[in-house]
PDB file of C-alpha atoms in Angstrom:
ATOM      1  CA  MET A   1       0.316  -0.319  -0.220  1.00 44.00           C
ATOM      2  CA  ILE A   2       2.946   2.622   0.466  1.00 44.00           C
ATOM      3  CA  GLU A   3       2.464   4.983  -2.192  1.00 48.00           C
ATOM      4  CA  ASN A   4       5.403   8.228  -2.456  1.00 49.00           C
ATOM      5  CA  TYR A   5       4.515  11.441  -3.439  1.00 46.00           C
ATOM      6  CA  LEU A   6       6.798  14.684  -2.986  1.00 47.00           C
ATOM      7  CA  LEU A   7       4.970  17.366  -0.563  1.00 49.00           C
ATOM      8  CA  LYS A   8       5.389  20.839  -1.361  1.00 49.00           C
ATOM      9  CA  LEU A   9       5.928  22.843   1.781  1.00 47.00           C
ATOM     10  CA  ASN A  10       4.396  25.872   0.600  1.00 45.00           C
ATOM     11  CA  GLN A  11       0.976  25.881   1.702  1.00 51.00           C
ATOM     12  CA  ILE A  12       0.519  28.815   4.586  1.00 52.00           C
ATOM     13  CA  PHE A  13      -2.768  29.302   5.383  1.00 50.00           C
ATOM     14  CA  THR A  14      -3.680  31.925   8.373  1.00 50.00           C
ATOM     15  CA  GLU A  15      -7.573  32.568   9.148  1.00 50.00           C
ATOM     16  CA  LYS A  16      -8.860  35.605  11.707  1.00 48.00           C
ATOM     17  CA  LYS A  17     -11.367  34.401  13.977  1.00 46.00           C
ATOM     18  CA  ASN A  18     -14.481  35.798  14.395  1.00 41.00           C
ATOM     19  CA  VAL A  19     -14.035  36.239  18.059  1.00 38.00           C
ATOM     20  CA  GLY A  20     -11.066  38.660  19.105  1.00 43.00           C
ATOM     21  CA  SER A  21      -8.182  39.006  17.072  1.00 45.00           C
ATOM     22  CA  GLU A  22      -6.393  35.514  17.310  1.00 54.00           C
ATOM     23  CA  THR A  23      -4.968  34.185  14.272  1.00 62.00           C
ATOM     24  CA  SER A  24      -5.010  30.402  13.776  1.00 63.00           C
ATOM     25  CA  LEU A  25      -2.094  28.888  11.481  1.00 68.00           C
ATOM     26  CA  TYR A  26      -2.458  25.886   9.226  1.00 66.00           C
ATOM     27  CA  LEU A  27       0.629  24.927   7.251  1.00 70.00           C
ATOM     28  CA  TRP A  28       0.167  21.785   4.891  1.00 69.00           C
ATOM     29  CA  GLY A  29       1.101  20.273   2.100  1.00 70.00           C
ATOM     30  CA  ASP A  30      -1.122  18.946  -0.925  1.00 69.00           C
ATOM     31  CA  ILE A  31      -1.655  15.620  -1.627  1.00 73.00           C
ATOM     32  CA  ASP A  32      -2.209  14.651  -5.347  1.00 71.00           C
ATOM     33  CA  LYS A  33      -5.991  14.341  -5.483  1.00 74.00           C
ATOM     34  CA  LYS A  34      -5.388  11.113  -8.168  1.00 76.00           C
ATOM     35  CA  VAL A  35      -3.689   9.562  -5.356  1.00 74.00           C
ATOM     36  CA  MET A  36      -5.769  10.194  -2.326  1.00 75.00           C
ATOM     37  CA  ASP A  37      -9.192   8.838  -4.592  1.00 77.00           C
ATOM     38  CA  LYS A  38      -7.277   5.430  -4.452  1.00 76.00           C
ATOM     39  CA  TYR A  39      -7.412   5.584  -0.700  1.00 76.00           C
ATOM     40  CA  HIS A  40     -10.875   6.610  -0.670  1.00 79.00           C
ATOM     41  CA  LYS A  41     -12.083   3.915  -3.184  1.00 79.00           C
ATOM     42  CA  PRO A  42     -11.963   0.719  -1.170  1.00 80.00           C
ATOM     43  CA  VAL A  43     -13.728   2.998   1.984  1.00 85.00           C
ATOM     44  CA  ASP A  44     -17.135   2.080   2.585  1.00 85.00           C
ATOM     45  CA  PHE A  45     -18.817   5.117   3.558  1.00 86.00           C
ATOM     46  CA  ASP A  46     -21.944   3.850   5.791  1.00 88.00           C
ATOM     47  CA  GLY A  47     -21.827   6.733   8.660  1.00 89.00           C
ATOM     48  CA  VAL A  48     -19.739   9.026   7.392  1.00 91.00           C
ATOM     49  CA  LYS A  49     -20.409  12.513   8.880  1.00 92.00           C
ATOM     50  CA  GLU A  50     -17.555  14.086   6.495  1.00 90.00           C
ATOM     51  CA  LYS A  51     -15.469  13.047   3.486  1.00 88.00           C
ATOM     52  CA  GLU A  52     -12.119  14.765   3.200  1.00 84.00           C
ATOM     53  CA  THR A  53     -12.416  16.287  -0.168  1.00 80.00           C
ATOM     54  CA  THR A  54      -9.475  18.644  -0.353  1.00 76.00           C
ATOM     55  CA  PRO A  55      -6.475  16.002   0.360  1.00 73.00           C
ATOM     56  CA  HIS A  56      -3.368  17.014   2.481  1.00 74.00           C
ATOM     57  CA  THR A  57      -1.658  16.328   5.435  1.00 76.00           C
ATOM     58  CA  THR A  58      -1.434  19.359   8.392  1.00 74.00           C
ATOM     59  CA  LEU A  59       2.125  19.588   9.135  1.00 74.00           C
ATOM     60  CA  LEU A  60       0.985  22.337  11.742  1.00 75.00           C
ATOM     61  CA  TYR A  61      -1.878  23.961  13.081  1.00 73.00           C
ATOM     62  CA  LEU A  62      -1.419  26.627  15.787  1.00 73.00           C
ATOM     63  CA  PRO A  63      -4.892  27.696  16.795  1.00 67.00           C
ATOM     64  CA  ASP A  64      -5.122  31.297  18.899  1.00 71.00           C
ATOM     65  CA  VAL A  65      -1.115  32.534  17.780  1.00 78.00           C
ATOM     66  CA  THR A  66      -1.199  35.952  19.803  1.00 80.00           C
ATOM     67  CA  GLY A  67       1.015  38.599  20.295  1.00 83.00           C
ATOM     68  CA  ILE A  68       2.333  38.671  17.158  1.00 82.00           C
ATOM     69  CA  GLU A  69       0.816  40.085  13.521  1.00 78.00           C
ATOM     70  CA  GLU A  70      -0.304  38.021  10.516  1.00 74.00           C
ATOM     71  CA  ASP A  71       2.179  39.604   8.404  1.00 78.00           C
ATOM     72  CA  GLU A  72       4.874  39.278  10.424  1.00 82.00           C
ATOM     73  CA  LEU A  73       3.943  35.983  10.923  1.00 80.00           C
ATOM     74  CA  TYR A  74       4.178  34.964   7.504  1.00 79.00           C
ATOM     75  CA  ASP A  75       7.856  36.476   7.275  1.00 84.00           C
ATOM     76  CA  ILE A  76       8.875  34.154  10.321  1.00 83.00           C
ATOM     77  CA  ILE A  77       7.830  31.089   8.487  1.00 80.00           C
ATOM     78  CA  LYS A  78       8.446  31.528   5.044  1.00 80.00           C
ATOM     79  CA  PRO A  79      11.926  31.858   5.448  1.00 84.00           C
ATOM     80  CA  ILE A  80      11.910  28.403   7.201  1.00 82.00           C
ATOM     81  CA  LEU A  81      10.272  26.523   4.363  1.00 76.00           C
ATOM     82  CA  LYS A  82      12.391  28.497   1.564  1.00 72.00           C
ATOM     83  CA  ASP A  83      13.104  25.944  -0.847  1.00 60.00           C
ATOM     84  CA  VAL A  84      12.085  22.673   1.105  1.00 65.00           C
ATOM     85  CA  ASP A  85      10.186  19.730  -0.393  1.00 65.00           C
ATOM     86  CA  ALA A  86      10.433  16.280   1.217  1.00 69.00           C
ATOM     87  CA  ASP A  87       9.672  12.755   0.376  1.00 72.00           C
ATOM     88  CA  VAL A  88       6.873  11.458   1.877  1.00 76.00           C
ATOM     89  CA  PHE A  89       4.973   7.809   1.867  1.00 78.00           C
ATOM     90  CA  LEU A  90       1.321   6.645   2.194  1.00 78.00           C
ATOM     91  CA  ASP A  91       1.500   3.845   4.962  1.00 81.00           C
ATOM     92  CA  LYS A  92      -1.566   1.929   6.258  1.00 84.00           C
ATOM     93  CA  TYR A  93      -5.008   3.087   7.505  1.00 88.00           C
ATOM     94  CA  GLU A  94      -5.869   3.912  11.288  1.00 91.00           C
ATOM     95  CA  VAL A  95      -8.882   4.681  13.109  1.00 94.00           C
ATOM     96  CA  TRP A  96      -8.924   7.189  15.573  1.00 92.00           C
ATOM     97  CA  GLU A  97     -11.582   7.018  18.231  1.00 93.00           C
ATOM     98  CA  GLY A  98     -13.428   9.726  20.095  1.00 90.00           C
ATOM     99  CA  VAL A  99     -12.059  12.767  18.289  1.00 85.00           C
ATOM    100  CA  GLU A 100     -14.298  16.092  17.783  1.00 81.00           C
ATOM    101  CA  ASN A 101     -14.606  16.124  21.715  1.00 82.00           C
ATOM    102  CA  GLY A 102     -15.162  12.053  21.803  1.00 88.00           C
ATOM    103  CA  GLU A 103     -18.109  12.603  19.160  1.00 91.00           C
ATOM    104  CA  SER A 104     -16.411  11.039  15.898  1.00 93.00           C
ATOM    105  CA  ASP A 105     -13.688   8.209  14.882  1.00 94.00           C
ATOM    106  CA  VAL A 106     -11.681   9.687  11.784  1.00 93.00           C
ATOM    107  CA  LEU A 107      -9.879   7.420   9.421  1.00 92.00           C
ATOM    108  CA  VAL A 108      -6.760   8.528   8.272  1.00 90.00           C
ATOM    109  CA  VAL A 109      -3.813   7.004   6.229  1.00 87.00           C
ATOM    110  CA  ARG A 110      -0.390   7.204   8.288  1.00 87.00           C
ATOM    111  CA  LEU A 111       2.380   8.822   6.744  1.00 83.00           C
ATOM    112  CA  LYS A 112       5.947   8.015   6.831  1.00 82.00           C
ATOM    113  CA  VAL A 113       7.709  11.852   7.154  1.00 80.00           C
ATOM    114  CA  PRO A 114      11.653  12.752   7.103  1.00 79.00           C
ATOM    115  CA  LYS A 115      12.489  13.992  10.404  1.00 79.00           C
ATOM    116  CA  SER A 116      13.449  17.242   8.910  1.00 76.00           C
ATOM    117  CA  LEU A 117       9.772  17.830   8.780  1.00 76.00           C
ATOM    118  CA  GLU A 118       9.189  17.057  12.607  1.00 75.00           C
ATOM    119  CA  ASN A 119      12.633  19.635  12.806  1.00 81.00           C
ATOM    120  CA  ILE A 120      10.734  21.973  10.602  1.00 81.00           C
ATOM    121  CA  ARG A 121       7.832  22.256  13.015  1.00 80.00           C
ATOM    122  CA  GLU A 122       9.710  22.944  16.204  1.00 84.00           C
ATOM    123  CA  LYS A 123      11.525  25.997  14.421  1.00 87.00           C
ATOM    124  CA  ILE A 124       8.782  27.592  13.644  1.00 85.00           C
ATOM    125  CA  LYS A 125       6.871  27.449  17.109  1.00 87.00           C
ATOM    126  CA  ASP A 126      10.822  28.586  18.134  1.00 92.00           C
ATOM    127  CA  LYS A 127      10.805  31.435  16.235  1.00 90.00           C
ATOM    128  CA  ILE A 128       7.014  32.623  17.039  1.00 87.00           C
ATOM    129  CA  LYS A 129       8.389  32.129  20.755  1.00 91.00           C
ATOM    130  CA  GLU A 130      11.575  34.004  19.784  1.00 93.00           C
ATOM    131  CA  ALA A 131       9.364  36.872  18.185  1.00 90.00           C
ATOM    132  CA  GLY A 132       6.932  37.283  21.102  1.00 90.00           C
ATOM    133  CA  GLY A 133       3.859  35.393  20.436  1.00 86.00           C
ATOM    134  CA  LYS A 134       2.011  32.867  22.355  1.00 84.00           C
ATOM    135  CA  PHE A 135      -0.026  29.844  20.626  1.00 80.00           C
ATOM    136  CA  ILE A 136      -2.062  26.675  21.806  1.00 75.00           C
ATOM    137  CA  GLU A 137      -0.053  23.397  21.191  1.00 73.00           C
ATOM    138  CA  THR A 138      -2.736  20.939  19.480  1.00 67.00           C
ATOM    139  CA  TYR A 139      -0.439  17.804  19.161  1.00 62.00           C
ATOM    140  CA  LYS A 140      -0.146  16.886  22.808  1.00 65.00           C
ATOM    141  CA  GLY A 141       2.698  14.538  22.242  1.00 64.00           C
ATOM    142  CA  GLU A 142       4.241  13.078  19.337  1.00 74.00           C
ATOM    143  CA  TRP A 143       2.905  14.609  16.432  1.00 76.00           C
ATOM    144  CA  LYS A 144       1.511  11.606  13.819  1.00 82.00           C
ATOM    145  CA  ALA A 145       1.680  12.254  10.263  1.00 83.00           C
ATOM    146  CA  HIS A 146      -1.685  11.735   8.598  1.00 85.00           C
ATOM    147  CA  ALA A 147      -3.755  12.298   5.671  1.00 85.00           C
ATOM    148  CA  THR A 148      -7.592  12.559   6.999  1.00 87.00           C
ATOM    149  CA  VAL A 149      -9.652  10.220   4.913  1.00 89.00           C
ATOM    150  CA  ALA A 150     -13.374  10.982   6.574  1.00 90.00           C
ATOM    151  CA  TYR A 151     -14.626  11.982   9.497  1.00 93.00           C
ATOM    152  CA  PHE A 152     -17.580   9.113  10.677  1.00 94.00           C
ATOM    153  CA  GLN A 153     -20.509   8.645  13.614  1.00 94.00           C
ATOM    154  CA  ARG A 154     -18.781   7.372  16.687  1.00 95.00           C
ATOM    155  CA  GLY A 155     -18.165   3.684  15.959  1.00 94.00           C
ATOM    156  CA  LYS A 156     -18.893   3.544  12.346  1.00 93.00           C
ATOM    157  CA  ALA A 157     -15.606   3.637  11.221  1.00 92.00           C
ATOM    158  CA  PRO A 158     -14.382   0.895   9.490  1.00 89.00           C
ATOM    159  CA  LYS A 159     -13.319  -2.094  11.215  1.00 85.00           C
ATOM    160  CA  ASP A 160     -11.453  -4.313   9.148  1.00 79.00           C
ATOM    161  CA  LEU A 161      -8.272  -2.343   8.359  1.00 80.00           C
ATOM    162  CA  LYS A 162      -6.237  -4.822   6.829  1.00 73.00           C
ATOM    163  CA  ASN A 163      -8.417  -5.603   4.467  1.00 67.00           C
ATOM    164  CA  LEU A 164      -8.418  -1.991   3.033  1.00 69.00           C
ATOM    165  CA  GLU A 165      -4.700  -2.200   2.994  1.00 65.00           C
ATOM    166  CA  ASN A 166      -4.692  -5.124   0.749  1.00 59.00           C
ATOM    167  CA  THR A 167      -6.963  -3.866  -2.019  1.00 54.00           C
ATOM    168  CA  LYS A 168      -5.585  -3.927  -5.060  1.00 46.00           C
ATOM    169  CA  TYR A 169      -5.424  -0.545  -7.695  1.00 39.00           C
TER     170      TYR A 169
END
């Protein structure tokens, strides 16, 4: 099932929240839709709440970045990402239970990523702190590189993941 693709780390997205002046930072790499469609094909979407329609992997998500202006945030991040591409491998399916405050299960494809991507995550967080910014850390403990396939009603995600992984494309 392992498939290689080149992750381009040039997708930076910030979003102003409706309440207050906080900015949420998203950093992701697009996954070719044709590649991700292969991983959607064998999935029984009965009980699905939301199918991922924009295939990507989130490298970093920092909600509520405060103490730093949006333009300055871009200025901090862009030099770190300059000309950085990485070979990433789509690996295996996993179900993460009890996400979204325990209301959903999510089917993901785990990714094998080089250590350099983890280092980039830490560099960005360090630079934001150095600039006087604060943020909420969303990944407590180990960050698990993944691409979301779909969110399911609690208990409705596919159970036979080995069957999905053995699908011939």
